[in-house]
Tab-separated table of C-alpha atoms and ligand atoms in Angstrom:
chain	number	residue	atom	x	y	z
A	24	UNK	CA	132.378	117.499	164.603
A	25	UNK	CA	131.103	114.534	163.971
A	26	UNK	CA	131.461	112.879	160.657
A	27	UNK	CA	129.144	110.272	158.586
A	28	UNK	CA	131.942	107.498	158.579
A	29	UNK	CA	135.903	107.293	160.267
A	30	UNK	CA	138.067	104.619	159.871
A	31	UNK	CA	141.231	104.940	162.120
A	32	UNK	CA	143.946	102.917	161.821
A	33	UNK	CA	142.170	99.645	160.062
A	34	UNK	CA	143.813	96.502	158.863
A	35	UNK	CA	143.005	93.397	158.179
A	36	UNK	CA	144.869	90.617	157.701
A	37	UNK	CA	142.909	87.456	156.019
A	38	UNK	CA	143.431	83.905	157.961
A	39	UNK	CA	146.458	82.754	155.409
A	40	UNK	CA	148.278	85.562	156.748
A	41	UNK	CA	147.301	87.772	153.952
A	42	UNK	CA	147.730	91.713	154.983
A	43	UNK	CA	145.259	93.265	152.597
A	44	UNK	CA	144.183	96.351	154.158
A	45	UNK	CA	147.262	98.035	156.487
A	46	UNK	CA	146.497	101.084	158.725
A	47	UNK	CA	143.647	102.777	156.868
A	48	UNK	CA	142.472	106.132	158.338
A	49	UNK	CA	139.609	108.198	156.487
A	50	UNK	CA	136.941	110.941	158.405
A	51	UNK	CA	134.556	110.961	155.202
A	52	UNK	CA	131.183	113.738	156.047
A	53	UNK	CA	127.409	113.636	155.669
A	54	UNK	CA	126.819	114.105	151.807
A	55	UNK	CA	130.317	113.350	150.499
A	56	UNK	CA	130.963	111.121	147.715
A	57	UNK	CA	134.026	109.106	148.230
A	58	UNK	CA	136.071	106.643	146.022
A	59	UNK	CA	138.365	104.048	146.653
A	60	UNK	CA	140.095	103.751	143.557
A	61	UNK	CA	143.080	101.383	142.636
A	62	UNK	CA	144.297	98.158	140.927
A	63	UNK	CA	143.098	95.071	141.330
A	64	UNK	CA	144.227	93.502	145.168
A	65	UNK	CA	145.210	96.396	146.677
A	66	UNK	CA	142.375	96.214	149.554
A	67	UNK	CA	139.248	97.781	147.838
A	68	UNK	CA	137.006	95.459	148.287
A	69	UNK	CA	137.652	94.367	151.760
A	70	UNK	CA	137.651	97.744	153.166
A	71	UNK	CA	134.325	98.162	151.765
A	72	UNK	CA	132.946	95.015	153.367
A	73	UNK	CA	134.506	95.781	156.473
A	74	UNK	CA	132.059	98.707	156.647
A	75	UNK	CA	129.467	96.685	155.637
A	76	UNK	CA	130.119	94.005	158.056
A	77	UNK	CA	130.254	91.186	155.810
A	78	UNK	CA	134.462	90.834	156.856
A	79	UNK	CA	135.390	91.158	160.327
A	80	UNK	CA	138.240	93.925	161.798
A	81	UNK	CA	141.760	92.886	162.540
A	82	UNK	CA	142.581	95.851	163.923
A	83	UNK	CA	141.468	99.673	164.666
A	84	UNK	CA	137.870	101.005	165.002
A	85	UNK	CA	135.020	102.207	162.263
A	86	UNK	CA	132.536	104.339	163.808
A	87	UNK	CA	129.416	105.667	161.644
A	88	UNK	CA	128.074	108.789	163.376
A	89	UNK	CA	130.420	108.774	165.915
A	90	UNK	CA	129.112	105.215	166.794
A	91	UNK	CA	131.757	102.398	167.062
A	92	UNK	CA	130.206	99.294	164.431
A	93	UNK	CA	132.978	97.067	164.677
A	94	UNK	CA	131.495	94.366	166.346
A	95	UNK	CA	127.469	94.656	164.897
A	96	UNK	CA	125.861	92.781	162.384
A	97	UNK	CA	125.434	94.200	158.724
A	98	UNK	CA	122.151	94.079	159.390
A	99	UNK	CA	122.621	95.791	162.379
A	100	UNK	CA	124.599	98.362	161.049
A	101	UNK	CA	123.121	101.723	159.263
A	102	UNK	CA	124.793	100.963	156.124
A	103	UNK	CA	123.233	99.349	152.832
A	104	UNK	CA	125.589	97.225	149.727
A	105	UNK	CA	125.328	97.784	146.015
A	106	UNK	CA	126.965	95.278	144.392
A	107	UNK	CA	128.480	94.097	140.855
A	108	UNK	CA	125.537	93.937	138.816
A	109	UNK	CA	122.806	95.283	140.945
A	110	UNK	CA	121.661	91.499	141.939
A	111	UNK	CA	118.115	92.362	141.447
A	112	UNK	CA	115.636	89.673	142.374
A	113	UNK	CA	114.169	88.491	138.561
A	114	UNK	CA	111.292	86.524	139.763
A	115	UNK	CA	110.017	89.453	142.101
A	116	UNK	CA	108.809	92.671	140.242
A	117	UNK	CA	110.313	96.148	140.664
A	118	UNK	CA	107.891	96.999	143.524
A	119	UNK	CA	108.620	93.684	144.858
A	120	UNK	CA	112.718	93.779	145.082
A	121	UNK	CA	112.272	97.271	146.607
A	122	UNK	CA	109.619	96.066	149.541
A	123	UNK	CA	112.009	93.710	150.277
A	124	UNK	CA	114.075	94.683	153.195
A	125	UNK	CA	111.601	96.457	155.078
A	126	UNK	CA	109.744	92.968	154.546
A	127	UNK	CA	112.507	91.362	156.234
A	128	UNK	CA	113.011	93.863	158.644
A	129	UNK	CA	109.274	93.718	159.647
A	130	UNK	CA	108.362	97.151	159.111
A	131	UNK	CA	104.648	97.450	159.213
A	132	UNK	CA	102.429	96.887	155.731
A	133	UNK	CA	101.090	100.325	155.875
A	134	UNK	CA	105.033	101.856	156.723
A	135	UNK	CA	106.043	99.788	154.534
A	136	UNK	CA	103.794	100.963	151.408
A	137	UNK	CA	104.329	104.660	151.873
A	138	UNK	CA	107.788	104.037	151.770
A	139	UNK	CA	108.004	102.089	149.052
A	140	UNK	CA	105.850	103.912	146.487
A	141	UNK	CA	107.883	107.276	148.146
A	142	UNK	CA	111.238	105.687	146.735
A	143	UNK	CA	109.354	104.893	143.451
A	144	UNK	CA	108.366	107.819	143.161
A	145	UNK	CA	111.724	109.310	143.685
A	146	UNK	CA	113.052	108.120	141.183
A	147	UNK	CA	110.769	107.829	138.685
A	148	UNK	CA	109.876	103.796	138.884
A	149	UNK	CA	106.127	104.603	139.418
A	150	UNK	CA	105.322	103.535	135.784
A	151	UNK	CA	107.179	100.024	136.107
A	152	UNK	CA	106.690	99.534	139.390
A	153	UNK	CA	104.555	95.841	138.810
A	154	UNK	CA	107.032	95.212	136.044
A	155	UNK	CA	110.014	92.654	136.361
A	156	UNK	CA	113.459	93.960	136.257
A	157	UNK	CA	115.243	92.166	133.401
A	158	UNK	CA	113.030	93.867	131.377
A	159	UNK	CA	114.074	96.938	131.629
A	160	UNK	CA	116.958	99.293	131.198
A	161	UNK	CA	120.520	99.280	132.781
A	162	UNK	CA	119.612	103.109	134.322
A	163	UNK	CA	116.480	101.622	135.191
A	164	UNK	CA	117.809	98.559	136.871
A	165	UNK	CA	120.496	100.800	138.689
A	166	UNK	CA	118.063	103.205	140.168
A	167	UNK	CA	115.378	99.596	141.299
A	168	UNK	CA	119.052	98.748	142.714
A	169	UNK	CA	119.602	102.160	144.594
A	170	UNK	CA	115.691	102.334	145.651
A	171	UNK	CA	116.077	98.664	146.752
A	172	UNK	CA	119.343	99.819	149.395
A	173	UNK	CA	117.871	103.362	150.107
A	174	UNK	CA	113.916	102.151	151.180
A	175	UNK	CA	115.799	100.961	154.565
A	176	UNK	CA	117.382	104.738	155.249
A	177	UNK	CA	120.798	104.404	155.528
A	178	UNK	CA	123.332	106.699	156.519
A	179	UNK	CA	125.733	105.439	154.241
A	180	UNK	CA	125.121	103.586	150.618
A	181	UNK	CA	128.045	101.190	150.111
A	182	UNK	CA	128.561	100.482	146.349
A	183	UNK	CA	131.306	97.835	145.130
A	184	UNK	CA	131.637	98.564	141.126
A	185	UNK	CA	128.122	98.587	140.553
A	186	UNK	CA	128.886	99.860	136.778
A	187	UNK	CA	131.503	97.143	136.023
A	188	UNK	CA	129.522	95.109	134.067
A	189	UNK	CA	128.301	97.557	131.612
A	190	UNK	CA	129.301	98.724	128.384
A	191	UNK	CA	131.057	101.906	128.030
A	192	UNK	CA	128.752	104.166	126.434
A	193	UNK	CA	126.175	103.130	129.303
A	194	UNK	CA	128.507	103.089	132.036
A	195	UNK	CA	129.009	107.227	130.702
A	196	UNK	CA	124.873	108.143	131.008
A	197	UNK	CA	124.366	106.247	133.954
A	198	UNK	CA	127.477	107.669	136.127
A	199	UNK	CA	126.130	110.633	135.232
A	200	UNK	CA	122.552	109.769	136.722
A	201	UNK	CA	123.919	108.340	140.092
A	202	UNK	CA	125.957	111.921	140.191
A	203	UNK	CA	122.720	113.648	140.334
A	204	UNK	CA	120.868	111.044	142.695
A	205	UNK	CA	123.533	111.300	144.620
A	206	UNK	CA	123.770	114.668	145.184
A	207	UNK	CA	119.936	115.456	145.598
A	208	UNK	CA	119.281	112.773	147.779
A	209	UNK	CA	122.649	114.193	150.288
A	210	UNK	CA	123.461	110.017	151.265
A	211	UNK	CA	126.840	110.012	151.938
A	212	UNK	CA	128.477	107.299	148.946
A	213	UNK	CA	131.750	104.941	149.086
A	214	UNK	CA	131.821	103.563	145.616
A	215	UNK	CA	134.971	100.874	145.066
A	216	UNK	CA	136.021	100.967	141.335
A	217	UNK	CA	139.404	100.730	139.540
A	218	UNK	CA	138.363	103.036	136.630
A	219	UNK	CA	140.304	106.359	137.432
A	220	UNK	CA	137.560	107.829	134.619
A	221	UNK	CA	134.719	106.804	136.188
A	222	UNK	CA	136.848	107.996	140.296
A	223	UNK	CA	137.814	111.342	138.310
A	224	UNK	CA	133.707	111.637	137.299
A	225	UNK	CA	132.173	110.705	140.226
A	226	UNK	CA	133.419	112.028	143.203
A	227	UNK	CA	133.997	114.417	145.688
A	228	UNK	CA	137.513	112.903	147.386
A	229	UNK	CA	139.527	110.323	145.776
A	230	UNK	CA	141.041	107.567	148.176
A	231	UNK	CA	144.335	105.951	146.402
A	232	UNK	CA	144.867	103.001	147.127
A	233	UNK	CA	148.330	100.691	146.515
A	234	UNK	CA	149.294	97.188	148.359
A	235	UNK	CA	146.650	97.740	150.924
A	236	UNK	CA	147.981	100.977	152.399
A	237	UNK	CA	146.479	104.819	151.320
A	238	UNK	CA	149.031	106.598	148.919
A	239	UNK	CA	146.663	109.681	148.813
A	240	UNK	CA	143.613	110.974	149.926
A	241	UNK	CA	142.220	114.259	147.373
A	242	UNK	CA	140.039	115.781	145.372
A	243	UNK	CA	139.938	114.603	141.671
A	244	UNK	CA	141.576	117.643	140.498
A	245	UNK	CA	144.084	118.319	143.177
A	246	UNK	CA	144.842	114.128	142.574
A	247	UNK	CA	145.076	115.406	138.870
A	248	UNK	CA	147.690	118.427	139.106
A	249	UNK	CA	149.323	117.444	142.394
A	250	UNK	CA	150.373	113.989	142.973
A	251	UNK	CA	152.119	113.610	146.229
A	252	UNK	CA	153.820	110.152	145.453
A	253	UNK	CA	155.025	108.340	142.688
A	254	UNK	CA	152.219	105.421	142.587
A	255	UNK	CA	149.711	108.190	142.673
A	256	UNK	CA	151.672	110.250	139.562
A	257	UNK	CA	151.405	107.176	137.916
A	258	UNK	CA	148.155	105.782	138.074
A	259	UNK	CA	146.003	109.294	137.272
A	260	UNK	CA	146.575	110.601	134.437
A	261	UNK	CA	149.279	110.510	131.552
A	262	UNK	CA	152.635	112.121	132.845
A	263	UNK	CA	155.466	112.916	131.576
A	264	UNK	CA	158.205	111.866	134.959
A	265	UNK	CA	161.672	112.470	134.862
A	266	UNK	CA	164.067	110.958	137.607
A	267	UNK	CA	166.592	113.733	138.820
A	268	UNK	CA	168.614	114.778	141.313
A	269	UNK	CA	167.712	118.585	143.478
A	270	UNK	CA	170.009	121.172	142.044
A	271	UNK	CA	168.394	124.333	143.728
A	272	UNK	CA	165.299	124.555	146.349
A	273	UNK	CA	163.739	128.065	147.625
A	274	UNK	CA	160.126	128.465	148.315
A	275	UNK	CA	158.608	125.567	147.319
A	276	UNK	CA	160.127	125.943	143.759
A	277	UNK	CA	162.537	123.257	142.977
A	278	UNK	CA	164.572	122.477	140.057
A	279	UNK	CA	166.478	119.167	139.564
A	280	UNK	CA	168.911	117.927	136.779
A	281	UNK	CA	167.928	115.351	134.984
A	282	UNK	CA	169.326	113.600	131.633
A	283	UNK	CA	166.820	116.542	130.030
A	284	UNK	CA	168.430	119.694	131.198
A	285	UNK	CA	167.286	121.847	134.587
A	286	UNK	CA	163.511	121.061	134.871
A	287	UNK	CA	162.058	123.127	137.854
A	288	UNK	CA	158.576	122.232	139.440
A	289	UNK	CA	156.293	123.010	142.988
A	290	UNK	CA	157.060	120.722	145.615
A	291	UNK	CA	154.994	119.972	148.958
A	292	UNK	CA	157.442	118.471	151.426
A	293	UNK	CA	161.231	120.368	151.286
A	294	UNK	CA	163.667	117.927	149.500
A	295	UNK	CA	167.406	119.406	150.076
A	296	UNK	CA	169.988	119.442	147.707
A	297	UNK	CA	171.333	116.578	145.798
A	298	UNK	CA	168.637	114.403	147.601
A	299	UNK	CA	166.875	112.222	144.677
A	300	UNK	CA	164.008	113.275	143.361
A	301	UNK	CA	161.281	113.222	139.953
A	302	UNK	CA	159.456	115.946	138.663
A	303	UNK	CA	155.826	114.806	137.420
A	304	UNK	CA	154.672	117.130	134.316
A	305	UNK	CA	150.903	116.406	133.083
A	306	UNK	CA	151.051	115.917	129.306
A	307	UNK	CA	147.764	119.076	129.297
A	308	UNK	CA	150.387	121.348	130.791
A	309	UNK	CA	153.555	121.173	128.404
A	310	UNK	CA	153.516	123.033	125.182
A	311	UNK	CA	155.547	122.984	122.004
A	312	UNK	CA	157.690	125.266	119.649
A	313	UNK	CA	160.192	124.770	117.142
A	314	UNK	CA	163.615	124.170	118.384
A	315	UNK	CA	165.754	127.543	117.410
A	316	UNK	CA	168.568	126.659	119.628
A	317	UNK	CA	167.823	128.596	122.902
A	318	UNK	CA	166.150	126.934	125.525
A	319	UNK	CA	164.921	128.800	128.244
A	320	UNK	CA	166.629	127.387	131.255
A	321	UNK	CA	163.819	127.954	134.171
A	322	UNK	CA	163.406	131.552	133.088
A	323	UNK	CA	160.127	133.537	133.938
A	324	UNK	CA	159.154	129.959	136.281
A	325	UNK	CA	159.782	128.043	132.210
A	326	UNK	CA	161.135	125.129	131.865
A	327	UNK	CA	161.984	123.325	128.503
A	328	UNK	CA	163.685	119.651	126.846
A	329	UNK	CA	164.638	119.456	123.617
A	330	UNK	CA	162.863	116.540	121.579
A	331	UNK	CA	161.763	115.604	117.597
A	332	UNK	CA	157.961	114.997	116.544
A	333	UNK	CA	156.869	111.320	116.282
A	334	UNK	CA	153.571	111.388	114.952
A	335	UNK	CA	150.354	112.997	116.033
A	336	UNK	CA	147.079	111.862	116.145
A	337	UNK	CA	144.373	114.172	115.998
A	338	UNK	CA	140.938	113.544	117.216
A	339	UNK	CA	138.303	116.321	117.214
A	340	UNK	CA	139.629	119.036	118.671
A	341	UNK	CA	142.281	117.492	120.391
A	342	UNK	CA	146.335	116.376	119.030
A	343	UNK	CA	148.192	114.111	120.748
A	344	UNK	CA	151.875	114.423	120.050
A	345	UNK	CA	154.191	111.627	120.737
A	346	UNK	CA	157.655	113.323	121.095
A	347	UNK	CA	161.038	110.988	120.739
A	348	UNK	CA	163.877	112.715	123.269
A	349	UNK	CA	167.156	112.388	122.550
A	350	UNK	CA	167.576	109.518	125.539
A	351	UNK	CA	165.888	107.250	123.346
A	352	UNK	CA	162.288	107.801	125.045
A	353	UNK	CA	159.177	108.665	124.325
A	354	UNK	CA	156.360	111.047	125.826
A	355	UNK	CA	152.878	112.004	124.660
A	356	UNK	CA	151.651	115.442	124.902
A	357	UNK	CA	148.074	116.068	124.580
A	358	UNK	CA	146.021	119.727	123.665
A	359	UNK	CA	143.549	121.225	121.713
A	360	UNK	CA	144.280	121.755	117.936
A	361	UNK	CA	144.285	125.550	118.421
A	362	UNK	CA	147.076	125.275	120.886
A	363	UNK	CA	149.779	123.758	118.448
A	364	UNK	CA	148.010	123.779	115.338
A	365	UNK	CA	149.038	122.161	112.370
A	366	UNK	CA	152.664	123.678	113.051
A	367	UNK	CA	154.204	120.318	113.229
A	368	UNK	CA	155.195	117.771	111.358
A	369	UNK	CA	157.402	114.481	112.340
A	370	UNK	CA	160.850	114.871	112.169
A	371	UNK	CA	160.406	118.276	113.263
A	372	UNK	CA	162.574	119.774	115.877
A	373	UNK	CA	161.275	120.939	119.201
A	374	UNK	CA	161.423	121.867	123.095
A	375	UNK	CA	158.802	121.310	125.301
A	376	UNK	CA	157.986	123.877	127.301
A	377	UNK	CA	155.609	123.828	130.653
A	378	UNK	CA	155.163	126.369	133.826
A	379	UNK	CA	157.046	124.720	137.010
A	380	UNK	CA	153.512	125.507	138.641
A	381	UNK	CA	151.839	123.184	136.505
A	382	UNK	CA	154.855	120.423	137.427
A	383	UNK	CA	155.257	118.780	140.511
A	384	UNK	CA	158.272	117.532	142.281
A	385	UNK	CA	158.382	114.230	144.648
A	386	UNK	CA	161.263	112.988	146.445
A	387	UNK	CA	162.458	109.517	145.512
B	408	ADP	P1	140.162	94.844	145.349
B	408	ADP	O1	138.534	95.620	145.684
B	408	ADP	O2	141.468	96.152	145.671
B	408	ADP	O3	140.232	94.185	143.689
B	408	ADP	P2	140.567	92.753	148.178
B	408	ADP	O4	140.232	93.808	149.036
B	408	ADP	O5	139.108	92.278	147.159
B	408	ADP	O6	141.032	94.131	146.329
B	408	ADP	O7	141.704	92.070	148.186
B	408	ADP	C1	143.251	92.532	148.961
B	408	ADP	C2	144.001	91.590	148.862
B	408	ADP	O8	143.346	90.613	150.322
B	408	ADP	C3	144.288	91.054	147.777
B	408	ADP	O9	145.782	90.345	147.932
B	408	ADP	C4	142.873	89.199	147.574
B	408	ADP	O10	143.921	88.071	146.809
B	408	ADP	C5	143.351	89.506	149.490
B	408	ADP	N1	142.186	88.258	149.701
B	408	ADP	C6	140.897	89.595	149.330
B	408	ADP	N2	140.062	88.407	149.427
B	408	ADP	C7	140.170	87.208	150.512
B	408	ADP	C8	140.034	86.001	151.138
B	408	ADP	N3	138.317	85.696	151.308
B	408	ADP	N4	140.749	85.621	151.728
B	408	ADP	C9	142.350	85.130	151.519
B	408	ADP	N5	142.610	86.454	151.172
B	408	ADP	C10	141.509	87.524	150.551
């Protein structure tokens, strides 16, 4: 099959010797929404700019629809890029902004007008076509930026933190609009963000990056429920992570000896008895029971560890319970009010329980 976008062993070393991207491999199907997610400086923008042609490629190949594009100029590539704040031209009307790329390409006037009108209509901008962008809403500005990028009919749209400068509420509604548009247009989107909520809400797959390397590529739900590295487990969601050594491993279920007792989870990779490993338990997978002296030691695929209720914070239907552990650490367990009820108060001795299929064991 021909992928829309392929990065094969792509690397980038800047002139000052900084290795910004190391052995990046990714195949993207047509119509996929991909997010590059990771902390500031991990190499997201550099990778996106190498795809766009704004940055040279130090090693490896980038292919679009099977064609190697390493040496093409940005304007020769079938890509368009949307920058933070959209970078709209304030002195031009909406129509002028959308027309710009076609003008630069020297597209004949009649074809240009037809394409611009078609795109303005598709994005619901015909009514404001003769206005200047600064008076328009955040959502409309985003649609102008999209129209301007899409009118040149790119195979791939590249977005560099386009929602970065917006406040939280606006961001949320624009996110939804962006997702709907992408679905309707069926164009491949590659999106850079350092905000996990945005990546989780928008993407088909997320590429988690750390210090120039890919940590994990997964669908949002899998990333959340099946982290494959400790970095991902710490970066995504709200996980409790305990270190230990492997006590028992069978059929993908691994039991660790930890400071909190013997705890079991699933492991994607085989782990040998005695080796160091960590168990990752999502906050949503943990239930709380009153402690009655009996701890379920991996009975029926359920593990448990003891603690004491520190504080409860209720927001709407969700209760967040801070639990103080015997080791002096504390963790936060979140769940619907009907799961925890108002059964617990600070100082109560409790048992945290979770099913082994809801927890992940990672070597190291
Ligand atoms: P991100 O987008 O994840 O924040 P970047 O791709 O911007 O990360 O940067 C990755 C690394 O490359 C960082 O260490 C950054 O300091 C470095 N870097 C980025 N641009 C340049 C440049 N033009 N020259 C030298 N180093 C750079």
